[in-house]
PDB file of C-alpha atoms and ligand atoms in Angstrom:
ATOM      1  CA  UNK X   1      -2.533  -3.427  17.532  1.00  0.00           C
ATOM      2  CA  UNK X   2      -0.268  -2.101  14.758  1.00  0.00           C
ATOM      3  CA  UNK X   3      -1.866  -1.873  11.320  1.00  0.00           C
ATOM      4  CA  UNK X   4      -0.513  -2.453   7.834  1.00  0.00           C
ATOM      5  CA  UNK X   5      -2.221  -0.557   5.034  1.00  0.00           C
ATOM      6  CA  UNK X   6      -2.462  -2.470   1.754  1.00  0.00           C
ATOM      7  CA  UNK X   7      -2.973  -0.637  -1.525  1.00  0.00           C
ATOM      8  CA  UNK X   8      -4.020  -2.885  -4.403  1.00  0.00           C
ATOM      9  CA  UNK X   9      -6.154  -3.293  -7.491  1.00  0.00           C
ATOM     10  CA  UNK X  10      -9.913  -3.069  -7.528  1.00  0.00           C
ATOM     11  CA  UNK X  11      -9.382  -5.677 -10.279  1.00  0.00           C
ATOM     12  CA  UNK X  12      -7.645  -9.038  -9.895  1.00  0.00           C
ATOM     13  CA  UNK X  13      -5.445  -8.829 -13.013  1.00  0.00           C
ATOM     14  CA  UNK X  14      -5.147 -11.750 -15.400  1.00  0.00           C
ATOM     15  CA  UNK X  15      -2.471 -13.855 -13.698  1.00  0.00           C
ATOM     16  CA  UNK X  16      -3.742 -16.188 -10.948  1.00  0.00           C
ATOM     17  CA  UNK X  17      -0.478 -15.434  -9.114  1.00  0.00           C
ATOM     18  CA  UNK X  18      -1.911 -12.019  -8.139  1.00  0.00           C
ATOM     19  CA  UNK X  19      -4.863 -13.522  -6.241  1.00  0.00           C
ATOM     20  CA  UNK X  20      -2.576 -16.136  -4.680  1.00  0.00           C
ATOM     21  CA  UNK X  21      -0.173 -13.403  -3.495  1.00  0.00           C
ATOM     22  CA  UNK X  22      -3.012 -11.270  -2.064  1.00  0.00           C
ATOM     23  CA  UNK X  23      -4.289 -14.321  -0.165  1.00  0.00           C
ATOM     24  CA  UNK X  24      -0.819 -15.108   1.155  1.00  0.00           C
ATOM     25  CA  UNK X  25      -0.209 -11.485   2.177  1.00  0.00           C
ATOM     26  CA  UNK X  26      -3.503 -11.379   4.091  1.00  0.00           C
ATOM     27  CA  UNK X  27      -2.755 -14.486   6.154  1.00  0.00           C
ATOM     28  CA  UNK X  28       0.840 -13.339   6.741  1.00  0.00           C
ATOM     29  CA  UNK X  29      -0.365  -9.954   8.049  1.00  0.00           C
ATOM     30  CA  UNK X  30      -2.754 -11.656  10.483  1.00  0.00           C
ATOM     31  CA  UNK X  31      -0.233 -14.317  11.544  1.00  0.00           C
ATOM     32  CA  UNK X  32       2.315 -11.592  12.417  1.00  0.00           C
ATOM     33  CA  UNK X  33      -0.220  -9.858  14.676  1.00  0.00           C
ATOM     34  CA  UNK X  34      -0.966  -6.877  12.438  1.00  0.00           C
ATOM     35  CA  UNK X  35      -4.394  -5.536  11.562  1.00  0.00           C
ATOM     36  CA  UNK X  36      -5.236  -4.632   7.956  1.00  0.00           C
ATOM     37  CA  UNK X  37      -6.281  -1.169   6.794  1.00  0.00           C
ATOM     38  CA  UNK X  38      -7.447  -0.984   3.180  1.00  0.00           C
ATOM     39  CA  UNK X  39      -9.949   0.637   0.839  1.00  0.00           C
ATOM     40  CA  UNK X  40     -13.021  -1.235   2.101  1.00  0.00           C
ATOM     41  CA  UNK X  41     -14.105  -2.830  -1.188  1.00  0.00           C
ATOM     42  CA  UNK X  42     -15.206  -6.421  -1.752  1.00  0.00           C
ATOM     43  CA  UNK X  43     -13.987  -6.527  -5.361  1.00  0.00           C
ATOM     44  CA  UNK X  44     -10.646  -7.403  -6.972  1.00  0.00           C
ATOM     45  CA  UNK X  45      -7.459  -7.948  -4.985  1.00  0.00           C
ATOM     46  CA  UNK X  46      -8.902  -5.571  -2.361  1.00  0.00           C
ATOM     47  CA  UNK X  47     -11.612  -8.097  -1.518  1.00  0.00           C
ATOM     48  CA  UNK X  48      -9.146 -10.992  -1.671  1.00  0.00           C
ATOM     49  CA  UNK X  49      -6.694  -9.536   0.856  1.00  0.00           C
ATOM     50  CA  UNK X  50      -9.502  -8.562   3.254  1.00  0.00           C
ATOM     51  CA  UNK X  51     -11.110 -12.021   3.026  1.00  0.00           C
ATOM     52  CA  UNK X  52      -7.766 -13.643   3.744  1.00  0.00           C
ATOM     53  CA  UNK X  53      -7.071 -11.555   6.874  1.00  0.00           C
ATOM     54  CA  UNK X  54     -10.589 -12.283   8.167  1.00  0.00           C
ATOM     55  CA  UNK X  55     -10.187 -16.011   7.430  1.00  0.00           C
ATOM     56  CA  UNK X  56      -7.033 -15.934   9.595  1.00  0.00           C
ATOM     57  CA  UNK X  57      -8.990 -14.322  12.458  1.00  0.00           C
ATOM     58  CA  UNK X  58      -7.336 -10.926  11.879  1.00  0.00           C
ATOM     59  CA  UNK X  59      -8.826  -7.438  12.189  1.00  0.00           C
ATOM     60  CA  UNK X  60      -9.760  -5.456   9.062  1.00  0.00           C
ATOM     61  CA  UNK X  61     -10.615  -1.769   8.852  1.00  0.00           C
ATOM     62  CA  UNK X  62     -12.001  -0.584   5.509  1.00  0.00           C
ATOM     63  CA  UNK X  63     -12.052   3.096   4.537  1.00  0.00           C
ATOM     64  CA  UNK X  64     -14.345   3.865   1.613  1.00  0.00           C
ATOM     65  CA  UNK X  65     -15.504   7.206   0.214  1.00  0.00           C
ATOM     66  CA  UNK X  66     -19.291   7.594  -0.010  1.00  0.00           C
ATOM     67  CA  UNK X  67     -19.080   8.125  -3.775  1.00  0.00           C
ATOM     68  CA  UNK X  68     -17.459   4.691  -4.282  1.00  0.00           C
ATOM     69  CA  UNK X  69     -19.504   2.702  -1.754  1.00  0.00           C
ATOM     70  CA  UNK X  70     -21.806   1.340  -4.487  1.00  0.00           C
ATOM     71  CA  UNK X  71     -19.282   0.973  -7.322  1.00  0.00           C
ATOM     72  CA  UNK X  72     -16.606  -0.822  -5.327  1.00  0.00           C
ATOM     73  CA  UNK X  73     -19.261  -2.657  -3.254  1.00  0.00           C
ATOM     74  CA  UNK X  74     -18.458  -2.168   0.429  1.00  0.00           C
ATOM     75  CA  UNK X  75     -17.238  -5.403   2.030  1.00  0.00           C
ATOM     76  CA  UNK X  76     -20.050  -6.615   4.341  1.00  0.00           C
ATOM     77  CA  UNK X  77     -17.906  -8.585   6.814  1.00  0.00           C
ATOM     78  CA  UNK X  78     -15.246  -6.143   8.031  1.00  0.00           C
ATOM     79  CA  UNK X  79     -14.291  -5.527  11.655  1.00  0.00           C
ATOM     80  CA  UNK X  80     -14.950  -1.839  10.932  1.00  0.00           C
ATOM     81  CA  UNK X  81     -16.050   0.114   7.858  1.00  0.00           C
ATOM     82  CA  UNK X  82     -15.375   3.858   7.818  1.00  0.00           C
ATOM     83  CA  UNK X  83     -17.276   5.864   5.196  1.00  0.00           C
ATOM     84  CA  UNK X  84     -15.592   9.152   4.265  1.00  0.00           C
ATOM     85  CA  UNK X  85     -16.915  12.205   2.461  1.00  0.00           C
ATOM     86  CA  UNK X  86     -14.093  12.365  -0.090  1.00  0.00           C
ATOM     87  CA  UNK X  87     -11.204  10.419  -1.624  1.00  0.00           C
ATOM     88  CA  UNK X  88      -8.761  12.792   0.061  1.00  0.00           C
ATOM     89  CA  UNK X  89     -10.273  12.108   3.476  1.00  0.00           C
ATOM     90  CA  UNK X  90     -10.110   8.364   2.724  1.00  0.00           C
ATOM     91  CA  UNK X  91      -6.376   8.457   2.010  1.00  0.00           C
ATOM     92  CA  UNK X  92      -5.649  10.615   5.063  1.00  0.00           C
ATOM     93  CA  UNK X  93      -7.626   8.263   7.345  1.00  0.00           C
ATOM     94  CA  UNK X  94      -5.856   5.210   5.885  1.00  0.00           C
ATOM     95  CA  UNK X  95      -2.468   6.855   6.437  1.00  0.00           C
ATOM     96  CA  UNK X  96      -3.262   7.977   9.998  1.00  0.00           C
ATOM     97  CA  UNK X  97      -4.542   4.519  11.003  1.00  0.00           C
ATOM     98  CA  UNK X  98      -1.510   2.658   9.621  1.00  0.00           C
ATOM     99  CA  UNK X  99       2.035   1.922  10.766  1.00  0.00           C
ATOM    100  CA  UNK X 100       3.330   0.627   7.413  1.00  0.00           C
ATOM    101  CA  UNK X 101       2.207   0.504   3.771  1.00  0.00           C
ATOM    102  CA  UNK X 102       2.384  -2.306   1.213  1.00  0.00           C
ATOM    103  CA  UNK X 103       1.341  -2.072  -2.439  1.00  0.00           C
ATOM    104  CA  UNK X 104       0.242  -5.213  -4.218  1.00  0.00           C
ATOM    105  CA  UNK X 105      -0.196  -5.184  -7.996  1.00  0.00           C
ATOM    106  CA  UNK X 106      -2.887  -2.741  -9.062  1.00  0.00           C
ATOM    107  CA  UNK X 107      -3.696   0.052 -11.488  1.00  0.00           C
ATOM    108  CA  UNK X 108      -3.745   3.845 -11.451  1.00  0.00           C
ATOM    109  CA  UNK X 109      -5.472   4.098  -8.066  1.00  0.00           C
ATOM    110  CA  UNK X 110      -2.838   1.849  -6.498  1.00  0.00           C
ATOM    111  CA  UNK X 111       0.023   3.832  -8.070  1.00  0.00           C
ATOM    112  CA  UNK X 112      -1.493   7.116  -6.926  1.00  0.00           C
ATOM    113  CA  UNK X 113      -1.812   5.880  -3.341  1.00  0.00           C
ATOM    114  CA  UNK X 114       1.735   4.421  -3.324  1.00  0.00           C
ATOM    115  CA  UNK X 115       3.302   7.580  -4.729  1.00  0.00           C
ATOM    116  CA  UNK X 116       1.376   9.878  -2.426  1.00  0.00           C
ATOM    117  CA  UNK X 117       2.444   8.069   0.747  1.00  0.00           C
ATOM    118  CA  UNK X 118       6.027   7.886  -0.599  1.00  0.00           C
ATOM    119  CA  UNK X 119       6.145  11.617  -1.354  1.00  0.00           C
ATOM    120  CA  UNK X 120       4.846  12.336   2.154  1.00  0.00           C
ATOM    121  CA  UNK X 121       7.765  10.253   3.497  1.00  0.00           C
ATOM    122  CA  UNK X 122      10.392  12.117   1.474  1.00  0.00           C
ATOM    123  CA  UNK X 123       9.013  15.400   2.832  1.00  0.00           C
ATOM    124  CA  UNK X 124       9.380  14.002   6.364  1.00  0.00           C
ATOM    125  CA  UNK X 125       5.615  14.142   7.025  1.00  0.00           C
ATOM    126  CA  UNK X 126       5.869  10.575   8.335  1.00  0.00           C
ATOM    127  CA  UNK X 127       8.628   8.004   8.924  1.00  0.00           C
ATOM    128  CA  UNK X 128       6.713   4.777   8.282  1.00  0.00           C
ATOM    129  CA  UNK X 129       7.947   1.951   6.021  1.00  0.00           C
ATOM    130  CA  UNK X 130       6.614   1.650   2.461  1.00  0.00           C
ATOM    131  CA  UNK X 131       6.879  -1.580   0.480  1.00  0.00           C
ATOM    132  CA  UNK X 132       5.821  -3.351  -2.700  1.00  0.00           C
ATOM    133  CA  UNK X 133       5.094  -7.050  -3.014  1.00  0.00           C
ATOM    134  CA  UNK X 134       6.733  -7.685  -6.364  1.00  0.00           C
ATOM    135  CA  UNK X 135       4.576 -10.566  -7.604  1.00  0.00           C
ATOM    136  CA  UNK X 136       6.066 -12.129 -10.741  1.00  0.00           C
ATOM    137  CA  UNK X 137       8.142  -8.989 -11.347  1.00  0.00           C
ATOM    138  CA  UNK X 138       5.048  -6.761 -11.636  1.00  0.00           C
ATOM    139  CA  UNK X 139       6.924  -3.707 -10.323  1.00  0.00           C
ATOM    140  CA  UNK X 140      10.278  -4.380 -12.071  1.00  0.00           C
ATOM    141  CA  UNK X 141       9.841  -1.758 -14.800  1.00  0.00           C
ATOM    142  CA  UNK X 142       8.593   0.830 -12.329  1.00  0.00           C
ATOM    143  CA  UNK X 143      11.601   0.239 -10.051  1.00  0.00           C
ATOM    144  CA  UNK X 144      13.935   0.447 -13.069  1.00  0.00           C
ATOM    145  CA  UNK X 145      12.319   3.729 -14.128  1.00  0.00           C
ATOM    146  CA  UNK X 146      12.707   5.177 -10.621  1.00  0.00           C
ATOM    147  CA  UNK X 147      16.383   4.113 -10.464  1.00  0.00           C
ATOM    148  CA  UNK X 148      16.886   5.937 -13.763  1.00  0.00           C
ATOM    149  CA  UNK X 149      15.100   9.002 -12.402  1.00  0.00           C
ATOM    150  CA  UNK X 150      17.408   8.954  -9.345  1.00  0.00           C
ATOM    151  CA  UNK X 151      20.462   8.532 -11.623  1.00  0.00           C
ATOM    152  CA  UNK X 152      19.288  11.594 -13.598  1.00  0.00           C
ATOM    153  CA  UNK X 153      19.099  13.682 -10.433  1.00  0.00           C
ATOM    154  CA  UNK X 154      15.347  13.963  -9.802  1.00  0.00           C
ATOM    155  CA  UNK X 155      15.044  11.619  -6.814  1.00  0.00           C
ATOM    156  CA  UNK X 156      17.572  11.394  -3.985  1.00  0.00           C
ATOM    157  CA  UNK X 157      19.090   7.904  -3.803  1.00  0.00           C
ATOM    158  CA  UNK X 158      18.044   7.559  -0.156  1.00  0.00           C
ATOM    159  CA  UNK X 159      14.413   8.238  -1.046  1.00  0.00           C
ATOM    160  CA  UNK X 160      14.445   5.890  -4.042  1.00  0.00           C
ATOM    161  CA  UNK X 161      16.058   3.115  -2.007  1.00  0.00           C
ATOM    162  CA  UNK X 162      13.686   3.453   0.942  1.00  0.00           C
ATOM    163  CA  UNK X 163      11.036   1.480  -0.970  1.00  0.00           C
ATOM    164  CA  UNK X 164      11.154  -2.064   0.451  1.00  0.00           C
ATOM    165  CA  UNK X 165      10.817  -4.742  -2.233  1.00  0.00           C
ATOM    166  CA  UNK X 166      10.312  -8.508  -2.073  1.00  0.00           C
ATOM    167  CA  UNK X 167       8.365 -11.235  -3.830  1.00  0.00           C
ATOM    168  CA  UNK X 168       7.708 -12.887  -0.443  1.00  0.00           C
ATOM    169  CA  UNK X 169       5.098 -11.601   2.043  1.00  0.00           C
ATOM    170  CA  UNK X 170       7.013 -13.060   4.928  1.00  0.00           C
ATOM    171  CA  UNK X 171      10.293 -11.405   3.914  1.00  0.00           C
ATOM    172  CA  UNK X 172       8.507  -8.103   3.299  1.00  0.00           C
ATOM    173  CA  UNK X 173       7.038  -8.070   6.818  1.00  0.00           C
ATOM    174  CA  UNK X 174      10.562  -8.797   8.138  1.00  0.00           C
ATOM    175  CA  UNK X 175      11.919  -5.784   6.203  1.00  0.00           C
ATOM    176  CA  UNK X 176       9.093  -3.626   7.561  1.00  0.00           C
ATOM    177  CA  UNK X 177       9.886  -4.676  11.129  1.00  0.00           C
ATOM    178  CA  UNK X 178      13.577  -3.744  10.797  1.00  0.00           C
ATOM    179  CA  UNK X 179      13.051  -0.574   8.696  1.00  0.00           C
ATOM    180  CA  UNK X 180      15.117   2.512   9.557  1.00  0.00           C
ATOM    181  CA  UNK X 181      13.839   5.699   7.866  1.00  0.00           C
ATOM    182  CA  UNK X 182      16.338   7.692   5.746  1.00  0.00           C
ATOM    183  CA  UNK X 183      17.650  10.796   7.461  1.00  0.00           C
ATOM    184  CA  UNK X 184      17.755  12.813   4.252  1.00  0.00           C
ATOM    185  CA  UNK X 185      15.598  15.867   3.564  1.00  0.00           C
ATOM    186  CA  UNK X 186      14.048  16.373   0.156  1.00  0.00           C
ATOM    187  CA  UNK X 187      14.477  20.111   0.381  1.00  0.00           C
ATOM    188  CA  UNK X 188      17.692  21.906   1.398  1.00  0.00           C
TER     189      UNK X 188
HETATM  190  P1  LIG B   1      -6.939   0.581  -9.012  1.00  0.00           P
HETATM  191  O1  LIG B   1      -5.529   0.229  -8.664  1.00  0.00           O
HETATM  192  O2  LIG B   1      -7.022   1.634 -10.089  1.00  0.00           O
HETATM  193  O3  LIG B   1      -7.803  -0.617  -9.301  1.00  0.00           O
HETATM  194  O4  LIG B   1      -7.578   1.286  -7.726  1.00  0.00           O
HETATM  195  C1  LIG B   1      -7.378   0.751  -6.467  1.00  0.00           C
HETATM  196  C2  LIG B   1      -7.957   1.627  -5.404  1.00  0.00           C
HETATM  197  O5  LIG B   1      -7.489   2.955  -5.564  1.00  0.00           O
HETATM  198  C3  LIG B   1      -9.463   1.703  -5.452  1.00  0.00           C
HETATM  199  O6  LIG B   1      -9.955   1.667  -4.104  1.00  0.00           O
HETATM  200  C4  LIG B   1      -9.746   3.060  -5.992  1.00  0.00           C
HETATM  201  O7  LIG B   1     -10.907   3.622  -5.436  1.00  0.00           O
HETATM  202  C5  LIG B   1      -8.573   3.858  -5.531  1.00  0.00           C
HETATM  203  N1  LIG B   1      -8.380   4.980  -6.437  1.00  0.00           N
HETATM  204  C6  LIG B   1      -8.764   5.100  -7.703  1.00  0.00           C
HETATM  205  N2  LIG B   1      -8.454   6.295  -8.211  1.00  0.00           N
HETATM  206  C7  LIG B   1      -7.862   6.982  -7.213  1.00  0.00           C
HETATM  207  C8  LIG B   1      -7.328   8.286  -7.090  1.00  0.00           C
HETATM  208  N3  LIG B   1      -7.325   9.159  -8.089  1.00  0.00           N
HETATM  209  N4  LIG B   1      -6.793   8.633  -5.916  1.00  0.00           N
HETATM  210  C9  LIG B   1      -6.772   7.754  -4.900  1.00  0.00           C
HETATM  211  N5  LIG B   1      -7.278   6.526  -4.939  1.00  0.00           N
HETATM  212  C10 LIG B   1      -7.815   6.127  -6.088  1.00  0.00           C
END
């Protein structure tokens, strides 16, 4: 079964729309026949998206570093929980297990994960789709900043534009299904 990796907040934010979107994304992932790969926690939007996939009879694989197993409270009901030695091993396992990546609203950890998988794509280390679910315009300023960075010559337009964006889970999964990776190298 193909897997979608979801990066998202270990908090829920302060707009109920974030929890609603995480719930909708979880059921949409399961309904489209994908499994979920995520950080393994039971807290914040991470717990919400996992609960929603499980409630829709989907498969969920959590990947949690040992050091965070207590703080982020490992989800007790997952199809599989993988405990890693380090954060780096966690992110590598999540990437290897997944066929596509979606970021929901989140904080620094979510940004770090999104940017890492995106930089791996621009280096050609993988050719998998990367997307953000733009709930209530959460990512608008980030997208605007990245467009400006591309306009100023630091990001190639093809790499900036490869990020799939939608405020609808259903539309985002459609974009993932029809994604064609850019054939542009970062380095000459
Ligand atoms: P946040 O978006 O900050 O709530 O974090 C969401 C997820 O990212 C959590 O599972 C964190 O453990 C993880 N995370 C936090 N910091 C980092 C980091 N430096 N590198 C990778 N993942 C992180």
